[in-house]
PDB file of C-alpha atoms and ligand atoms in Angstrom:
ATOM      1  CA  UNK A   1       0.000   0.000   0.000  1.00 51.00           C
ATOM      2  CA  UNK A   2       1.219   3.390  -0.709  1.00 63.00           C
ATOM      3  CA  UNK A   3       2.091   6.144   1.760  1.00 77.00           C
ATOM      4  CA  UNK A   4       0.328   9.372   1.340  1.00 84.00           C
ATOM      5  CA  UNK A   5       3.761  11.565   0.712  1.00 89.00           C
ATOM      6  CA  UNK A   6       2.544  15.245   0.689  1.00 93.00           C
ATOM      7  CA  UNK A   7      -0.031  17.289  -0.033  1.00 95.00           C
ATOM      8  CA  UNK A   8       0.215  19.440  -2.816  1.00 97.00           C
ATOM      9  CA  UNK A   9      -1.237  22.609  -4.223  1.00 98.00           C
ATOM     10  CA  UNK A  10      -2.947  23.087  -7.238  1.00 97.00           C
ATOM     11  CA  UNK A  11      -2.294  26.514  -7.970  1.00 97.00           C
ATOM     12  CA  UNK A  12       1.941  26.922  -6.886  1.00 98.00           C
ATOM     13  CA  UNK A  13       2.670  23.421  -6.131  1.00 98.00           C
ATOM     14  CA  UNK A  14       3.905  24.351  -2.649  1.00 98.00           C
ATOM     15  CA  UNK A  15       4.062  20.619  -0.635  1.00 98.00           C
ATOM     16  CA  UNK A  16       2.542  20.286   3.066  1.00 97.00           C
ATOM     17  CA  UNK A  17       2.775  17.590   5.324  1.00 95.00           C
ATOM     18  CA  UNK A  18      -0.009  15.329   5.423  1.00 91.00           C
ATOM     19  CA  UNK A  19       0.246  15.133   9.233  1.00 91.00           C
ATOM     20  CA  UNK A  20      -2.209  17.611   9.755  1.00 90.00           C
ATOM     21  CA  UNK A  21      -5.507  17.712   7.921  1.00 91.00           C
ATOM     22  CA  UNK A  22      -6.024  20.456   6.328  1.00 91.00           C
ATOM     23  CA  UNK A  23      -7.561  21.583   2.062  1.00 90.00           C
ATOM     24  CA  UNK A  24      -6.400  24.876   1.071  1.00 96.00           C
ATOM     25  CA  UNK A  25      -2.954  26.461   0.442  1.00 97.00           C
ATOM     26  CA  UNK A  26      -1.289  28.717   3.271  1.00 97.00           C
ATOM     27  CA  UNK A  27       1.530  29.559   0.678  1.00 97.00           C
ATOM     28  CA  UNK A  28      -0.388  30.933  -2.372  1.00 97.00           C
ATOM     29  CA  UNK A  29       1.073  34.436  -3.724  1.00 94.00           C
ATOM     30  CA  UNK A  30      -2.599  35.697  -4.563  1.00 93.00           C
ATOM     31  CA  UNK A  31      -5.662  34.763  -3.699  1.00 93.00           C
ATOM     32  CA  UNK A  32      -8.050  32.177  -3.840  1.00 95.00           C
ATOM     33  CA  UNK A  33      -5.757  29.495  -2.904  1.00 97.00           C
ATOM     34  CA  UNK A  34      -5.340  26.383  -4.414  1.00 97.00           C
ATOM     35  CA  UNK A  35      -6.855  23.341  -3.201  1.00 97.00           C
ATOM     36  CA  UNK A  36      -4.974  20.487  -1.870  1.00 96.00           C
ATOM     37  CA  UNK A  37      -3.870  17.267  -4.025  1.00 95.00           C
ATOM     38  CA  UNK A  38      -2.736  14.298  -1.968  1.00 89.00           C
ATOM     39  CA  UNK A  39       0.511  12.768  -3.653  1.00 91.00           C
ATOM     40  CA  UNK A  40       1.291   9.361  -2.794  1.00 85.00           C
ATOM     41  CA  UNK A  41       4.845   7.345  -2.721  1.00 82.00           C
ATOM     42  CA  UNK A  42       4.209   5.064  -5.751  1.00 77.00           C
ATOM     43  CA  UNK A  43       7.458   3.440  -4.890  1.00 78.00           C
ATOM     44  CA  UNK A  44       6.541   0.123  -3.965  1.00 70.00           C
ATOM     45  CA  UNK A  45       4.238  -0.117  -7.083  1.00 70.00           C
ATOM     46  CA  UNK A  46       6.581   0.690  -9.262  1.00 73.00           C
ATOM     47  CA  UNK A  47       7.355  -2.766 -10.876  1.00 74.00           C
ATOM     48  CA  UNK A  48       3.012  -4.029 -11.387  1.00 73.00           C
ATOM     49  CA  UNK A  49       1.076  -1.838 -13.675  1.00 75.00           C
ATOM     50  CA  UNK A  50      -2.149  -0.530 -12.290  1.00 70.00           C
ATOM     51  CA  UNK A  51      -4.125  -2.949 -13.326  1.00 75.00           C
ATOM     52  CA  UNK A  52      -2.202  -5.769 -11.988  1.00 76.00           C
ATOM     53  CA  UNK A  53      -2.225  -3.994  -8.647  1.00 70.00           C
ATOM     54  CA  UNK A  54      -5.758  -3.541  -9.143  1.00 69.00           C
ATOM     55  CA  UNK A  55      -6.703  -7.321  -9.875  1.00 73.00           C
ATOM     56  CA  UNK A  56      -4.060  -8.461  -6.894  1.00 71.00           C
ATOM     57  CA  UNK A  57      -6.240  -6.353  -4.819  1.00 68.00           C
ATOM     58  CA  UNK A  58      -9.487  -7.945  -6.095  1.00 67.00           C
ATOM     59  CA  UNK A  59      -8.090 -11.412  -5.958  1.00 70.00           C
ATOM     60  CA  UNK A  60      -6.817 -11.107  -1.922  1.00 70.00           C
ATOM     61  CA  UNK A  61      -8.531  -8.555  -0.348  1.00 71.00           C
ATOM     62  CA  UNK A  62     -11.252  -9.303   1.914  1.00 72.00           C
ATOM     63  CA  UNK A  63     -13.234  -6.350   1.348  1.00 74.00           C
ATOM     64  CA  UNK A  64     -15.727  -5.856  -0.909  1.00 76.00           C
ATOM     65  CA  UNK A  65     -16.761  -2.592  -2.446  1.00 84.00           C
ATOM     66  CA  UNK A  66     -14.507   0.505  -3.357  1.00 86.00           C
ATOM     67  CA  UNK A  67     -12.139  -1.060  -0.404  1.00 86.00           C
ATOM     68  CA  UNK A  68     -10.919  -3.681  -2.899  1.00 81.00           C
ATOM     69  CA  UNK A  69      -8.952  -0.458  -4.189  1.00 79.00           C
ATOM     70  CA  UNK A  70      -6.887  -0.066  -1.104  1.00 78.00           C
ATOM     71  CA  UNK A  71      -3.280  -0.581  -2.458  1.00 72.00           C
ATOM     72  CA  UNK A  72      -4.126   3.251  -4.272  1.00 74.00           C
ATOM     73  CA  UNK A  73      -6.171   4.556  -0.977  1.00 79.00           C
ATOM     74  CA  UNK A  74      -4.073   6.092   1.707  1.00 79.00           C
ATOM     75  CA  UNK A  75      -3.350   3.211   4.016  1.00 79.00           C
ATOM     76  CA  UNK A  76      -6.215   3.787   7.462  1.00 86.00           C
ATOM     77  CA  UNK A  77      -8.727   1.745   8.691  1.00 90.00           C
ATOM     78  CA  UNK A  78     -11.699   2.124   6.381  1.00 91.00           C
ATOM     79  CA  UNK A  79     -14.977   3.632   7.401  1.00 93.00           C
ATOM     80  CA  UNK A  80     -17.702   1.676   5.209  1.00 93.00           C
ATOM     81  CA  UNK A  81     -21.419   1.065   5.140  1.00 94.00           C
ATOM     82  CA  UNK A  82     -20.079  -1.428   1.961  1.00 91.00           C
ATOM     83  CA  UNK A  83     -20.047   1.395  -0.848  1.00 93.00           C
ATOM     84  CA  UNK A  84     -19.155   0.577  -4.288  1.00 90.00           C
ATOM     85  CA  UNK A  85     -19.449  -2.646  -6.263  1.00 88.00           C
ATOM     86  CA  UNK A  86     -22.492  -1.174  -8.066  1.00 92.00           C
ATOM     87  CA  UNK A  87     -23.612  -3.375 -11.209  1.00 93.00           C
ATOM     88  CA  UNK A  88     -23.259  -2.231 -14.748  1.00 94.00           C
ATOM     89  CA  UNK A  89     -26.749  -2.445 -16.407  1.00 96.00           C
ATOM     90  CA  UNK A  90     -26.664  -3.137 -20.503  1.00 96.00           C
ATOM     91  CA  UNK A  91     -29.655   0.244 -21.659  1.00 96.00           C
ATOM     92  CA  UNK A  92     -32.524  -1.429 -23.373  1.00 96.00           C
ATOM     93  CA  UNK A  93     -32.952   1.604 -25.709  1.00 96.00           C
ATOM     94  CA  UNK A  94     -29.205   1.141 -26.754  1.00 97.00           C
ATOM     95  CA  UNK A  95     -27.357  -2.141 -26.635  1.00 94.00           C
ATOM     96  CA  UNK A  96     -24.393  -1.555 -26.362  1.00 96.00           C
ATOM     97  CA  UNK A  97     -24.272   1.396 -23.907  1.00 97.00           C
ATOM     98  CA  UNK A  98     -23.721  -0.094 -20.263  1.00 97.00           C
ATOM     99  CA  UNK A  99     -25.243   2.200 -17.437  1.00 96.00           C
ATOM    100  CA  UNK A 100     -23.341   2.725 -14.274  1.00 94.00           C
ATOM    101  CA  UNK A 101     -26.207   2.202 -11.382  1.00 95.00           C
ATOM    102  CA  UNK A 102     -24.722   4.078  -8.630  1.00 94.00           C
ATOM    103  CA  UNK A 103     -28.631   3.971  -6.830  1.00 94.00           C
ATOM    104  CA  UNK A 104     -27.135   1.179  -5.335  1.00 94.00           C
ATOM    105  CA  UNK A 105     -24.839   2.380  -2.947  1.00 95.00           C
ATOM    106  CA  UNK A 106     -25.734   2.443   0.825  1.00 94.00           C
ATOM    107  CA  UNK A 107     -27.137   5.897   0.662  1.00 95.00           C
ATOM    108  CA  UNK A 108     -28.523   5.922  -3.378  1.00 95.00           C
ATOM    109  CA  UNK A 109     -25.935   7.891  -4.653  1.00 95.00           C
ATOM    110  CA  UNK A 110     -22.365   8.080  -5.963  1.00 95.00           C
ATOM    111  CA  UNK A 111     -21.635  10.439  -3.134  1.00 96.00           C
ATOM    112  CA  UNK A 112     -21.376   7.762  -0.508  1.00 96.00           C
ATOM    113  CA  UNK A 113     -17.530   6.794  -1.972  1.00 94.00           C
ATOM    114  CA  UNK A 114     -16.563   9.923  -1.628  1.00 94.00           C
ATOM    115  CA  UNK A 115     -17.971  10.779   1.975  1.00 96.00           C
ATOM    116  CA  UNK A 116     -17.194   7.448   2.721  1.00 95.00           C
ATOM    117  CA  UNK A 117     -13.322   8.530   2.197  1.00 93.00           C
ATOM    118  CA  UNK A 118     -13.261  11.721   3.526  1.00 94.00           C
ATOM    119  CA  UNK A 119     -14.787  10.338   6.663  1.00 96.00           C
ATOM    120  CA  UNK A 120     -12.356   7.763   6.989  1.00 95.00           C
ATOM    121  CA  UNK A 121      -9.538  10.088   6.712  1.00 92.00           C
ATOM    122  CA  UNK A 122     -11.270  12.601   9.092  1.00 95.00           C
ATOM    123  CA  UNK A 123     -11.320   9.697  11.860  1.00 96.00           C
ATOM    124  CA  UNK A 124      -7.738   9.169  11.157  1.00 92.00           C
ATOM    125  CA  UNK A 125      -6.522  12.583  11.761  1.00 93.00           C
ATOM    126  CA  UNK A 126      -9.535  12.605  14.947  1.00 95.00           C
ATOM    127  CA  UNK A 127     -11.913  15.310  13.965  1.00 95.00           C
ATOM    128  CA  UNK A 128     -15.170  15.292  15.490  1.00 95.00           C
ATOM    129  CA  UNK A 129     -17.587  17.922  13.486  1.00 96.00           C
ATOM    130  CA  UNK A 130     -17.759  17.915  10.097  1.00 96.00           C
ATOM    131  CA  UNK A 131     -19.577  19.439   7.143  1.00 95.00           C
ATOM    132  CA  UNK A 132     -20.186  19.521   3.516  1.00 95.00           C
ATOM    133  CA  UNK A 133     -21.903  22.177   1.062  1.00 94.00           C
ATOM    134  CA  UNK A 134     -24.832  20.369  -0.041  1.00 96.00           C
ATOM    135  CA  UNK A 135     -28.118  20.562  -2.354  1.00 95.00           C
ATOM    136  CA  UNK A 136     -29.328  16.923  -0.110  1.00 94.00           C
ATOM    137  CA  UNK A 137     -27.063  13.419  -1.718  1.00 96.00           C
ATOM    138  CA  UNK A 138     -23.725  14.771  -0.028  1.00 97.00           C
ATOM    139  CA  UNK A 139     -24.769  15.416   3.156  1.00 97.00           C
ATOM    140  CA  UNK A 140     -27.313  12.624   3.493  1.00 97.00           C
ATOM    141  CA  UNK A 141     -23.997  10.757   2.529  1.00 97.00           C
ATOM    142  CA  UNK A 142     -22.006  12.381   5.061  1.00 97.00           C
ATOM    143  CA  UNK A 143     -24.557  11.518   8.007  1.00 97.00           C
ATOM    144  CA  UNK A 144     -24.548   8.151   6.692  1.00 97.00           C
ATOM    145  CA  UNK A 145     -20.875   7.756   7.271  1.00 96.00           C
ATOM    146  CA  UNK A 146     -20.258   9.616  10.617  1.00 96.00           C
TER     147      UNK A 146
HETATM  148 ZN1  LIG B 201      -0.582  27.438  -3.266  1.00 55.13          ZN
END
């Protein structure tokens, strides 16, 4: 699994430690500043392509959902209500167009990966009140996962 190695902004490419949690850029010359990209030590992956890292994963892991990814997911204990693994559904208008049906995640939306993560990593650095701007799927998502 790879190490998260810095954060890194978007905007001047400053680096941060990952350490502390934190989004936006403290170093930006002018405003806004730039969000935060986590970069990850891809060191130890170096020799498998992704897809054989991706199908080792699938083949050994015990966890089911978008957990089977966790060789590329910064390396914590998961916070899951079993998200991902949604079924590919084959349109009966058009044949040969396959339709992702993210309904079926724990909270009926594609959001739930997402919140899933960020509450996982928001355990891991031990914060205790979070929030999301929201029209209704991310924060039902986000109440899900706390
Ligand atoms: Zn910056």
């Amino acid at each position: 699994m790879p190490q998260i190695a810095h954060l890194e902004c978007s905007r001047c490419y400053a680096q941060f430690s990952p350490d502390v949690p934190r989004t936006l850029c403290t170093q930006c010359p002018d405003p806004p500043p730039g969000s935060l990209y986590v970069r990850y030590d891809l060191s130890s992956l170096r020799d498998s392509s992704p897809a054989e890292v991706i199908e080792r994963d699938m083949l050994s892991s015990p966890w089911a959902g978008m957990w089977r990814y966790r060789s590329v997911l910064p390396q914590v204990e998961p916070v899951t209500l079993g998200e991902g693994w949604t079924p590919m559904l084959r349109s009966k208008r058009y044949p040969n167009l396959l339709i992702k049906e993210e309904g079926a995640n724990p909270t009926g939306t594609f959001k739930a990966r997402g919140l899933a993560l960020a509450v996982t990593m928001a355990r891991h650095y031990g914060l205790r009140k979070l929030a999301v701007p929201s029209a209704g799927n991310a924060a039902g998502a986000l109440a899900a996962a706390c």
